[in-house]
Amino acid sequence: MTNKTTMRMTYVSSRIFHVFRSRAFRVAIGILFVLLGLDVAFPFRPAVQSGTLITDNDGKTLTAFLSPDEKWRFPMRIADVSPVLIKAVILKEDSRFRWHPGVDPLAILRAAIANVTQGRRASGASTITMQVARLLETRPRTLWSKLVEAVHAMQLELHYSKDEILEMYLWLVPYGGNVEGIRAASMLYLGTTPDKLSVAEATTLLIVPNRPTSLRLGGNATHLRRARNAWIDRLLEHDVIDRAAAAAARSEPVVLARTPTPRQAWHLSVRLAHRLTQRSEIRTTINGLQQQAIEALTKQHVNRLRMLGITNASVIVVENATRSVVAYVGSANPADVVSSGQVDGVQAVRSPGSTLKPFIYAAAVDRGLMTPRTMVEDVPINLDGYAPENFDRRFLGAMSMQQALATSRNVPAVTTLQRLGIDAFTDILGKARVSTITGRRLGLSLALGGCGMRLDELTGLYAAFACGGTWKPLRWTVDGTVHDSAQLMSAAAAYMISEVLTTPSRPDLPNGFDASANLPRIAWKTGTSYGRRDAWSIGYNRRYTVGVWVGNFDGSGNEHLTGSQSATPLLFDVFNTIDRSQDARWLKRPSSLDTRFVCAMSGLPPADSCTDQVVDAFIPRVSPATRCDHQREMYVNPDRSVSYCTMCLPATGWKRSMELNMPPPVLSYMRAQGLTLRTPPPHEPSCTRVFEGDMHITAPVDGKTYVLEKATETQLRCDVVAPTDATMLYWFIDDVFVTATPSGGSIFITPEAGRRTVECVDDRGRRARTTFTVKFW
């Protein structure tokens, strides 16, 4: 080290030592400690009340809510603001913002000289930080207030970075009335976001805060344009913008009117704002374009139905892969007070009608009770006083499960639920945390809508069909995660039911769609609640699941209200809007599903006598494996007038015959309808075989009262448990003979009001009797 270097270091050290010992340094240190003491004794940590912004998945505002103090004010980040605006704000308001500690001594000196020389208040010395302090805590404009603002400004500098302070300024800067902050002004006056502002728009927002009354947005365009262009020139002068940008900005017109406050996805916005109260911005999974289109479709659909007395509808769209809700329409018009448009139909609990039937059949498939071709009964039944009817008040005798589901027959669904077990079925729904069913005691009417259901929960259930039977909770926000799931049904059962629900030739196809090119490739199910109060249509394809409810929020019924004609047209319109390409790829067929030939009459694996066979889907080692017995071999005499058992079979004069062996309730109903059937002949009356066992009538139930609807001429089913050796049953009503049926058969009666008696006698003289009461309403 040279002597010169040593001397220089000695000199610098000496000067630093003298600075530390100087009075100015000690005063500065004293002031710093005083400020720190004041900060501890009088902390300045004001909480700013913010409004709530609900945005779509791209960050575009759907709905905005006022802050608790009734201000349009929303928080923002520097990264969300146009860089031109940031530079312009610092240039205009506080050019040394990045360097001073909250108070700018040079600005104070300049303002003091200007004010003294001109004899009036010609210039201010407020920094951006001081303005933030004033906006956070409003005070009268006095010298004392300025001193307090200066102290508060230095306190803010102690606890916040420069960018955070600038963000607060952009958050709080006034724009007249109850509009505060760049984000609120951009949204309400320019219909855009701060990061998408043009140079002209950014300059307009720059100049208004200093004169929010005379230069208010939406006010005098001439004054506003003149002031804006003057500042465009200054920005060009300071190289904030180039000449081309300046020329384009000067030619841009001035906004003259305030834009309407965003009101998309209103009901979802209210729902999330109430649930996520600590968040000032909620970014939803909503697709803004799809939401806008579906809101318009729903409004148009309800306008067409309004002349029929149907005033509202709700729609929810779920993206199957992520379970994200991409569209949510709570009502056709939230502002329609007359039709209770403020009600959120997506969350309203209503009777689901027939929409739970697919889940009942899927559960039955997984329990090995049936396959799509399995024969089910569609005949009048009475289950301890519960006598369900079909929508068309007709019965068809017998049909396959896929026919029963595609045509939405009520009785087969109820009998399938009875076989499955109510508790077993509600346990499945409980896995999906269905709030209206979990923990409640329900009956067989559950199959026909005898429960409450919400549109969002029902649509979430149907999404499981499109996803291999796996249920997951719906996602409402982009930062929401789905951790839990439940397997409601096997992938094979889900695929079977989906194939049934794609059947186009069915009674719930809306009028005019049978030959329409606009029929989307979807699986769907409709539902109509009792009294025609609710119309449902839920559909899905590989990409989306859509739920539609149509009705009146006051719960009134309407004769025109059905799932097929009121809700399904809107469902089809939604699918044709959100999935125009109609991807030819359908749901993936699971490897666990196989096919086999079954008897067309029973849907069971064919016996040797089954000549009419069809292809059916089945699950190996799960689906029914019992061979078909819809025909049985009997011993009969040559003219088939008498049948024999092994005890009474003669040595000669008999032959073997394949006889129909359909379920007795089906045979009984068909006979009651006057249909000609080739039923087995009666047993040889002289047979001396000893028969054992007791008889018991199971329906009508002894001592019960049955309340029937007089206008429909409801029939009651009479069932008896007879000994296995009985071949014929003879029925009497009020001691008057009515009919005879094969053993195990049932009859259907149309009783009159009052106390009635039914008696059944078999061909061996054993009898059973029941007494019940019939009333009409």
Tab-separated table of C-alpha atoms in Angstrom, residues 365-702:
chain	number	residue	atom	x	y	z
A	365	VAL	CA	-76.532	-53.676	-11.747
A	366	ASP	CA	-73.618	-53.571	-9.308
A	367	ARG	CA	-75.538	-55.753	-6.830
A	368	GLY	CA	-76.017	-58.387	-9.510
A	369	LEU	CA	-79.789	-57.918	-9.624
A	370	MET	CA	-80.091	-57.111	-13.324
A	371	THR	CA	-78.562	-56.112	-16.625
A	372	PRO	CA	-80.036	-53.824	-19.312
A	373	ARG	CA	-82.031	-56.695	-20.851
A	374	THR	CA	-83.373	-58.067	-17.550
A	375	MET	CA	-87.172	-58.226	-17.514
A	376	VAL	CA	-88.899	-56.020	-14.916
A	377	GLU	CA	-92.569	-55.805	-14.001
A	378	ASP	CA	-94.742	-52.808	-14.853
A	379	VAL	CA	-98.015	-53.718	-13.158
A	380	PRO	CA	-100.077	-52.114	-10.397
A	381	ILE	CA	-98.543	-52.726	-6.975
A	382	ASN	CA	-99.410	-51.860	-3.420
A	383	LEU	CA	-96.533	-51.823	-0.961
A	384	ASP	CA	-98.036	-51.467	2.491
A	385	GLY	CA	-100.354	-48.732	1.293
A	386	TYR	CA	-97.978	-47.158	-1.212
A	387	ALA	CA	-99.372	-47.639	-4.743
A	388	PRO	CA	-97.186	-45.795	-7.280
A	389	GLU	CA	-98.438	-45.066	-10.764
A	390	ASN	CA	-96.745	-44.290	-14.051
A	391	PHE	CA	-96.750	-40.784	-15.499
A	392	ASP	CA	-99.205	-41.810	-18.245
A	393	ARG	CA	-101.350	-43.733	-15.672
A	394	ARG	CA	-100.946	-46.909	-17.744
A	395	PHE	CA	-99.169	-50.196	-17.126
A	396	LEU	CA	-97.374	-52.242	-19.749
A	397	GLY	CA	-97.019	-55.591	-17.955
A	398	ALA	CA	-93.350	-56.467	-18.480
A	399	MET	CA	-90.347	-54.879	-20.197
A	400	SER	CA	-86.572	-54.825	-20.074
A	401	MET	CA	-84.745	-52.630	-17.595
A	402	GLN	CA	-83.368	-50.489	-20.414
A	403	GLN	CA	-86.883	-49.927	-21.742
A	404	ALA	CA	-88.142	-49.076	-18.259
A	405	LEU	CA	-85.359	-46.508	-17.770
A	406	ALA	CA	-85.513	-45.046	-21.279
A	407	THR	CA	-89.289	-44.573	-20.965
A	408	SER	CA	-89.035	-43.563	-17.283
A	409	ARG	CA	-91.589	-46.050	-15.955
A	410	ASN	CA	-92.290	-45.449	-12.271
A	411	VAL	CA	-93.369	-48.862	-11.004
A	412	PRO	CA	-90.249	-50.781	-12.147
A	413	ALA	CA	-88.051	-48.146	-10.474
A	414	VAL	CA	-89.939	-48.507	-7.186
A	415	THR	CA	-89.809	-52.312	-7.213
A	416	THR	CA	-86.094	-52.193	-8.080
A	417	LEU	CA	-85.475	-49.843	-5.147
A	418	GLN	CA	-87.418	-52.231	-2.907
A	419	ARG	CA	-85.192	-55.135	-3.985
A	420	LEU	CA	-82.074	-53.011	-3.596
A	421	GLY	CA	-83.018	-51.631	-0.176
A	422	ILE	CA	-83.614	-48.000	0.717
A	423	ASP	CA	-80.718	-47.867	3.172
A	424	ALA	CA	-78.314	-49.336	0.625
A	425	PHE	CA	-79.313	-46.695	-1.897
A	426	THR	CA	-79.167	-43.738	0.489
A	427	ASP	CA	-75.728	-44.943	1.585
A	428	ILE	CA	-74.575	-44.512	-2.020
A	429	LEU	CA	-75.940	-40.973	-2.148
A	430	GLY	CA	-74.373	-40.326	1.252
A	431	LYS	CA	-70.940	-40.970	-0.260
A	432	ALA	CA	-71.536	-37.902	-2.406
A	433	ARG	CA	-72.541	-35.892	0.669
A	434	VAL	CA	-75.993	-35.059	-0.698
A	435	SER	CA	-77.117	-32.650	2.006
A	436	THR	CA	-80.848	-33.171	1.524
A	437	ILE	CA	-80.715	-36.968	1.857
A	438	THR	CA	-77.883	-37.803	4.232
A	439	GLY	CA	-79.173	-38.697	7.697
A	440	ARG	CA	-82.870	-38.666	6.753
A	441	ARG	CA	-85.343	-41.555	6.872
A	442	LEU	CA	-86.901	-41.957	3.453
A	443	GLY	CA	-89.327	-44.355	1.816
A	444	LEU	CA	-89.811	-46.004	-1.561
A	445	SER	CA	-91.187	-42.740	-2.948
A	446	LEU	CA	-87.528	-41.692	-3.089
A	447	ALA	CA	-87.433	-43.350	-6.521
A	448	LEU	CA	-90.028	-40.884	-7.837
A	449	GLY	CA	-88.813	-37.678	-6.213
A	450	GLY	CA	-90.059	-38.185	-2.660
A	451	CYS	CA	-87.120	-36.214	-1.274
A	452	GLY	CA	-85.423	-32.856	-1.708
A	453	MET	CA	-82.551	-32.229	-4.103
A	454	ARG	CA	-80.445	-29.265	-5.212
A	455	LEU	CA	-79.506	-28.694	-8.836
A	456	ASP	CA	-75.783	-28.358	-8.102
A	457	GLU	CA	-75.684	-31.583	-6.089
A	458	LEU	CA	-77.761	-33.495	-8.648
A	459	THR	CA	-75.561	-32.311	-11.517
A	460	GLY	CA	-72.473	-33.307	-9.541
A	461	LEU	CA	-73.970	-36.791	-9.144
A	462	TYR	CA	-74.571	-37.125	-12.888
A	463	ALA	CA	-70.978	-36.115	-13.616
A	464	ALA	CA	-70.014	-39.423	-12.010
A	465	PHE	CA	-71.645	-41.282	-14.928
A	466	ALA	CA	-69.311	-39.478	-17.329
A	467	CYS	CA	-66.281	-40.247	-15.157
A	468	GLY	CA	-66.470	-44.000	-14.655
A	469	GLY	CA	-68.757	-43.809	-11.637
A	470	THR	CA	-66.405	-41.612	-9.596
A	471	TRP	CA	-67.908	-38.670	-7.745
A	472	LYS	CA	-65.888	-35.614	-6.760
A	473	PRO	CA	-67.047	-32.331	-5.208
A	474	LEU	CA	-67.517	-29.416	-7.557
A	475	ARG	CA	-64.805	-26.763	-7.926
A	476	TRP	CA	-65.935	-23.146	-7.666
A	477	THR	CA	-62.622	-21.202	-7.639
A	478	VAL	CA	-59.434	-21.617	-9.652
A	479	ASP	CA	-57.403	-22.083	-6.478
A	480	GLY	CA	-59.836	-24.643	-5.127
A	481	THR	CA	-58.568	-28.209	-4.962
A	482	VAL	CA	-60.493	-31.469	-5.068
A	483	HIS	CA	-58.955	-34.003	-2.711
A	484	ASP	CA	-61.731	-36.424	-1.823
A	485	SER	CA	-63.743	-38.675	-4.104
A	486	ALA	CA	-66.161	-41.585	-3.877
A	487	GLN	CA	-66.971	-44.504	-6.156
A	488	LEU	CA	-70.753	-44.373	-6.487
A	489	MET	CA	-70.920	-47.207	-8.993
A	490	SER	CA	-68.608	-49.382	-11.060
A	491	ALA	CA	-67.301	-48.087	-14.369
A	492	ALA	CA	-69.208	-50.905	-16.083
A	493	ALA	CA	-72.530	-49.950	-14.472
A	494	ALA	CA	-71.956	-46.277	-15.324
A	495	TYR	CA	-71.332	-47.176	-18.969
A	496	MET	CA	-74.395	-49.447	-19.154
A	497	ILE	CA	-76.696	-46.733	-17.833
A	498	SER	CA	-75.098	-44.099	-20.071
A	499	GLU	CA	-75.775	-46.225	-23.137
A	500	VAL	CA	-79.433	-46.532	-22.115
A	501	LEU	CA	-79.717	-42.771	-21.559
A	502	THR	CA	-78.450	-42.001	-25.070
A	503	THR	CA	-81.497	-43.693	-26.640
A	504	PRO	CA	-82.966	-41.061	-28.996
A	505	SER	CA	-86.362	-42.707	-29.591
A	506	ARG	CA	-87.997	-42.126	-26.223
A	507	PRO	CA	-91.049	-40.295	-24.922
A	508	ASP	CA	-89.063	-37.501	-23.231
A	509	LEU	CA	-87.570	-36.293	-26.520
A	510	PRO	CA	-88.850	-32.723	-26.990
A	511	ASN	CA	-91.290	-32.003	-29.781
A	512	GLY	CA	-89.510	-31.182	-33.016
A	513	PHE	CA	-86.189	-32.823	-32.110
A	514	ASP	CA	-86.881	-36.362	-33.355
A	515	ALA	CA	-85.454	-35.621	-36.805
A	516	SER	CA	-83.406	-32.568	-35.917
A	517	ALA	CA	-79.774	-32.127	-36.837
A	518	ASN	CA	-79.466	-30.106	-33.610
A	519	LEU	CA	-79.958	-33.148	-31.384
A	520	PRO	CA	-76.687	-33.275	-29.419
A	521	ARG	CA	-74.869	-36.546	-28.738
A	522	ILE	CA	-75.497	-36.772	-25.031
A	523	ALA	CA	-76.958	-39.038	-22.386
A	524	TRP	CA	-79.803	-37.352	-20.544
A	525	LYS	CA	-82.596	-37.950	-18.068
A	526	THR	CA	-85.673	-35.868	-17.371
A	527	GLY	CA	-87.791	-35.528	-14.272
A	528	THR	CA	-91.138	-33.976	-13.382
A	529	SER	CA	-92.157	-33.604	-9.752
A	530	TYR	CA	-95.570	-34.433	-8.346
A	531	GLY	CA	-98.086	-31.741	-9.199
A	532	ARG	CA	-95.884	-30.553	-12.088
A	533	ARG	CA	-94.057	-28.070	-9.895
A	534	ASP	CA	-90.554	-28.844	-11.130
A	535	ALA	CA	-89.154	-29.812	-14.520
A	536	TRP	CA	-85.617	-31.225	-14.682
A	537	SER	CA	-83.280	-32.313	-17.431
A	538	ILE	CA	-79.743	-33.469	-16.665
A	539	GLY	CA	-77.392	-34.451	-19.495
A	540	TYR	CA	-73.755	-35.250	-20.051
A	541	ASN	CA	-71.209	-36.189	-22.659
A	542	ARG	CA	-67.481	-36.796	-22.420
A	543	ARG	CA	-66.646	-33.131	-21.689
A	544	TYR	CA	-69.550	-31.554	-19.816
A	545	THR	CA	-72.440	-32.289	-17.499
A	546	VAL	CA	-75.335	-29.834	-17.641
A	547	GLY	CA	-78.203	-29.518	-15.182
A	548	VAL	CA	-81.400	-27.611	-16.000
A	549	TRP	CA	-84.349	-26.846	-13.747
A	550	VAL	CA	-87.478	-25.030	-14.964
A	551	GLY	CA	-90.476	-23.954	-12.891
A	552	ASN	CA	-91.837	-21.245	-10.614
A	553	PHE	CA	-90.019	-20.204	-7.471
A	554	ASP	CA	-93.315	-19.843	-5.593
A	555	GLY	CA	-93.793	-23.610	-5.931
A	556	SER	CA	-96.961	-23.391	-8.019
A	557	GLY	CA	-97.685	-26.228	-10.426
A	558	ASN	CA	-98.411	-25.852	-14.116
A	559	GLU	CA	-100.050	-28.304	-16.484
A	560	HIS	CA	-97.510	-27.423	-19.194
A	561	LEU	CA	-94.511	-28.107	-16.949
A	562	THR	CA	-92.670	-31.335	-17.830
A	563	GLY	CA	-89.022	-32.233	-17.969
A	564	SER	CA	-89.205	-33.248	-21.613
A	565	GLN	CA	-90.965	-30.172	-23.016
A	566	SER	CA	-89.957	-27.457	-20.530
A	567	ALA	CA	-86.361	-28.277	-19.541
A	568	THR	CA	-84.836	-30.513	-22.227
A	569	PRO	CA	-85.002	-27.941	-25.092
A	570	LEU	CA	-82.871	-25.598	-22.981
A	571	LEU	CA	-80.499	-28.481	-22.164
A	572	PHE	CA	-80.012	-29.178	-25.872
A	573	ASP	CA	-79.473	-25.476	-26.606
A	574	VAL	CA	-76.798	-25.272	-23.927
A	575	PHE	CA	-74.920	-28.293	-25.290
A	576	ASN	CA	-75.120	-26.988	-28.840
A	577	THR	CA	-73.651	-23.696	-27.586
A	578	ILE	CA	-70.784	-24.890	-25.379
A	579	ASP	CA	-69.794	-27.986	-27.371
A	580	ARG	CA	-70.587	-27.229	-30.994
A	581	SER	CA	-67.967	-29.611	-32.337
A	582	GLN	CA	-69.845	-32.558	-30.814
A	583	ASP	CA	-66.675	-34.657	-30.588
A	584	ALA	CA	-67.402	-38.085	-32.040
A	585	ARG	CA	-65.500	-39.745	-29.214
A	586	TRP	CA	-67.893	-41.102	-26.623
A	587	LEU	CA	-67.349	-42.421	-23.139
A	588	LYS	CA	-64.674	-45.090	-22.949
A	589	ARG	CA	-66.047	-48.622	-22.672
A	590	PRO	CA	-64.524	-50.211	-19.540
A	591	SER	CA	-62.610	-53.479	-19.890
A	592	SER	CA	-64.674	-54.996	-17.053
A	593	LEU	CA	-67.768	-54.983	-19.283
A	594	ASP	CA	-68.559	-57.901	-21.566
A	595	THR	CA	-71.440	-59.067	-23.785
A	596	ARG	CA	-73.464	-62.276	-23.967
A	597	PHE	CA	-76.596	-63.707	-25.538
A	598	VAL	CA	-79.672	-63.724	-23.330
A	599	CYS	CA	-83.274	-64.771	-23.724
A	600	ALA	CA	-85.330	-61.927	-25.175
A	601	MET	CA	-88.229	-62.785	-22.866
A	602	SER	CA	-86.396	-62.732	-19.534
A	603	GLY	CA	-82.983	-61.159	-20.127
A	604	LEU	CA	-81.353	-64.174	-18.471
A	605	PRO	CA	-78.803	-66.590	-19.971
A	606	PRO	CA	-80.836	-68.729	-22.386
A	607	ALA	CA	-82.035	-72.219	-21.694
A	608	ASP	CA	-82.271	-74.844	-24.444
A	609	SER	CA	-85.889	-73.855	-25.097
A	610	CYS	CA	-85.093	-70.141	-25.604
A	611	THR	CA	-85.143	-69.606	-29.343
A	612	ASP	CA	-85.416	-65.799	-29.323
A	613	GLN	CA	-82.060	-64.457	-28.143
A	614	VAL	CA	-80.512	-60.979	-28.067
A	615	VAL	CA	-77.129	-59.492	-27.141
A	616	ASP	CA	-76.823	-57.974	-23.670
A	617	ALA	CA	-74.053	-56.257	-21.715
A	618	PHE	CA	-73.034	-57.838	-18.427
A	619	ILE	CA	-70.362	-57.804	-15.725
A	620	PRO	CA	-68.676	-61.211	-15.370
A	621	ARG	CA	-69.036	-62.789	-11.921
A	622	VAL	CA	-71.502	-60.028	-10.940
A	623	SER	CA	-74.481	-60.079	-13.280
A	624	PRO	CA	-77.231	-62.713	-12.869
A	625	ALA	CA	-76.122	-66.145	-14.059
A	626	THR	CA	-79.377	-68.055	-13.464
A	627	ARG	CA	-80.603	-69.700	-16.652
A	628	CYS	CA	-83.886	-68.537	-18.114
A	629	ASP	CA	-87.041	-70.331	-16.898
A	630	HIS	CA	-89.714	-68.347	-18.680
A	631	GLN	CA	-90.881	-71.733	-19.972
A	632	ARG	CA	-91.158	-74.945	-17.963
A	633	GLU	CA	-91.865	-78.522	-18.917
A	634	MET	CA	-95.186	-79.912	-17.651
A	635	TYR	CA	-97.165	-83.146	-17.991
A	636	VAL	CA	-100.524	-82.520	-19.692
A	637	ASN	CA	-103.261	-84.539	-21.292
A	638	PRO	CA	-103.465	-84.542	-25.129
A	639	ASP	CA	-105.792	-81.526	-25.349
A	640	ARG	CA	-103.919	-79.507	-22.656
A	641	SER	CA	-106.985	-79.204	-20.452
A	642	VAL	CA	-105.345	-80.809	-17.383
A	643	SER	CA	-101.847	-80.949	-15.982
A	644	TYR	CA	-100.354	-83.708	-13.864
A	645	CYS	CA	-97.785	-84.030	-11.134
A	646	THR	CA	-95.709	-87.170	-10.580
A	647	MET	CA	-98.280	-88.467	-8.078
A	648	CYS	CA	-101.267	-88.315	-10.448
A	649	LEU	CA	-99.522	-88.925	-13.770
A	650	PRO	CA	-101.449	-91.685	-15.647
A	651	ALA	CA	-99.675	-94.580	-17.341
A	652	THR	CA	-100.808	-93.410	-20.737
A	653	GLY	CA	-102.596	-90.481	-22.316
A	654	TRP	CA	-100.176	-87.716	-21.411
A	655	LYS	CA	-97.452	-85.731	-23.076
A	656	ARG	CA	-94.725	-83.252	-22.250
A	657	SER	CA	-95.448	-79.594	-22.998
A	658	MET	CA	-93.396	-76.403	-22.647
A	659	GLU	CA	-95.652	-73.951	-20.840
A	660	LEU	CA	-95.312	-70.227	-20.179
A	661	ASN	CA	-93.782	-69.485	-16.796
A	662	MET	CA	-93.957	-65.700	-16.568
A	663	PRO	CA	-94.082	-63.973	-13.162
A	664	PRO	CA	-97.582	-64.397	-11.688
A	665	PRO	CA	-98.169	-60.623	-11.271
A	666	VAL	CA	-97.491	-60.123	-14.992
A	667	LEU	CA	-99.737	-62.994	-15.992
A	668	SER	CA	-102.460	-61.747	-13.675
A	669	TYR	CA	-102.276	-58.180	-15.015
A	670	MET	CA	-102.295	-59.280	-18.648
A	671	ARG	CA	-105.272	-61.486	-17.968
A	672	ALA	CA	-107.049	-58.593	-16.245
A	673	GLN	CA	-106.450	-56.510	-19.381
A	674	GLY	CA	-108.209	-59.109	-21.498
A	675	LEU	CA	-105.076	-60.315	-23.265
A	676	THR	CA	-105.132	-63.887	-24.621
A	677	LEU	CA	-102.349	-65.898	-23.007
A	678	ARG	CA	-101.334	-69.514	-23.336
A	679	THR	CA	-101.317	-70.189	-19.586
A	680	PRO	CA	-100.608	-73.617	-18.051
A	681	PRO	CA	-103.702	-75.858	-17.660
A	682	PRO	CA	-105.122	-76.484	-14.144
A	683	HIS	CA	-103.927	-79.428	-12.046
A	684	GLU	CA	-105.763	-82.748	-12.138
A	685	PRO	CA	-108.675	-82.184	-9.673
A	686	SER	CA	-108.786	-85.807	-8.516
A	687	CYS	CA	-105.146	-85.813	-7.423
A	688	THR	CA	-104.871	-87.184	-3.847
A	689	ARG	CA	-101.413	-85.830	-3.162
A	690	VAL	CA	-101.058	-84.440	0.354
A	691	PHE	CA	-100.456	-80.680	0.314
A	692	GLU	CA	-98.983	-78.783	3.211
A	693	GLY	CA	-98.520	-75.145	4.172
A	694	ASP	CA	-100.524	-72.070	5.127
A	695	MET	CA	-101.824	-69.196	3.069
A	696	HIS	CA	-101.377	-65.499	3.865
A	697	ILE	CA	-102.653	-62.455	1.982
A	698	THR	CA	-99.878	-59.828	1.884
A	699	ALA	CA	-101.858	-57.142	0.065
A	700	PRO	CA	-104.127	-55.443	0.836
A	701	VAL	CA	-102.830	-55.361	4.409
A	702	ASP	CA	-105.365	-56.431	7.020
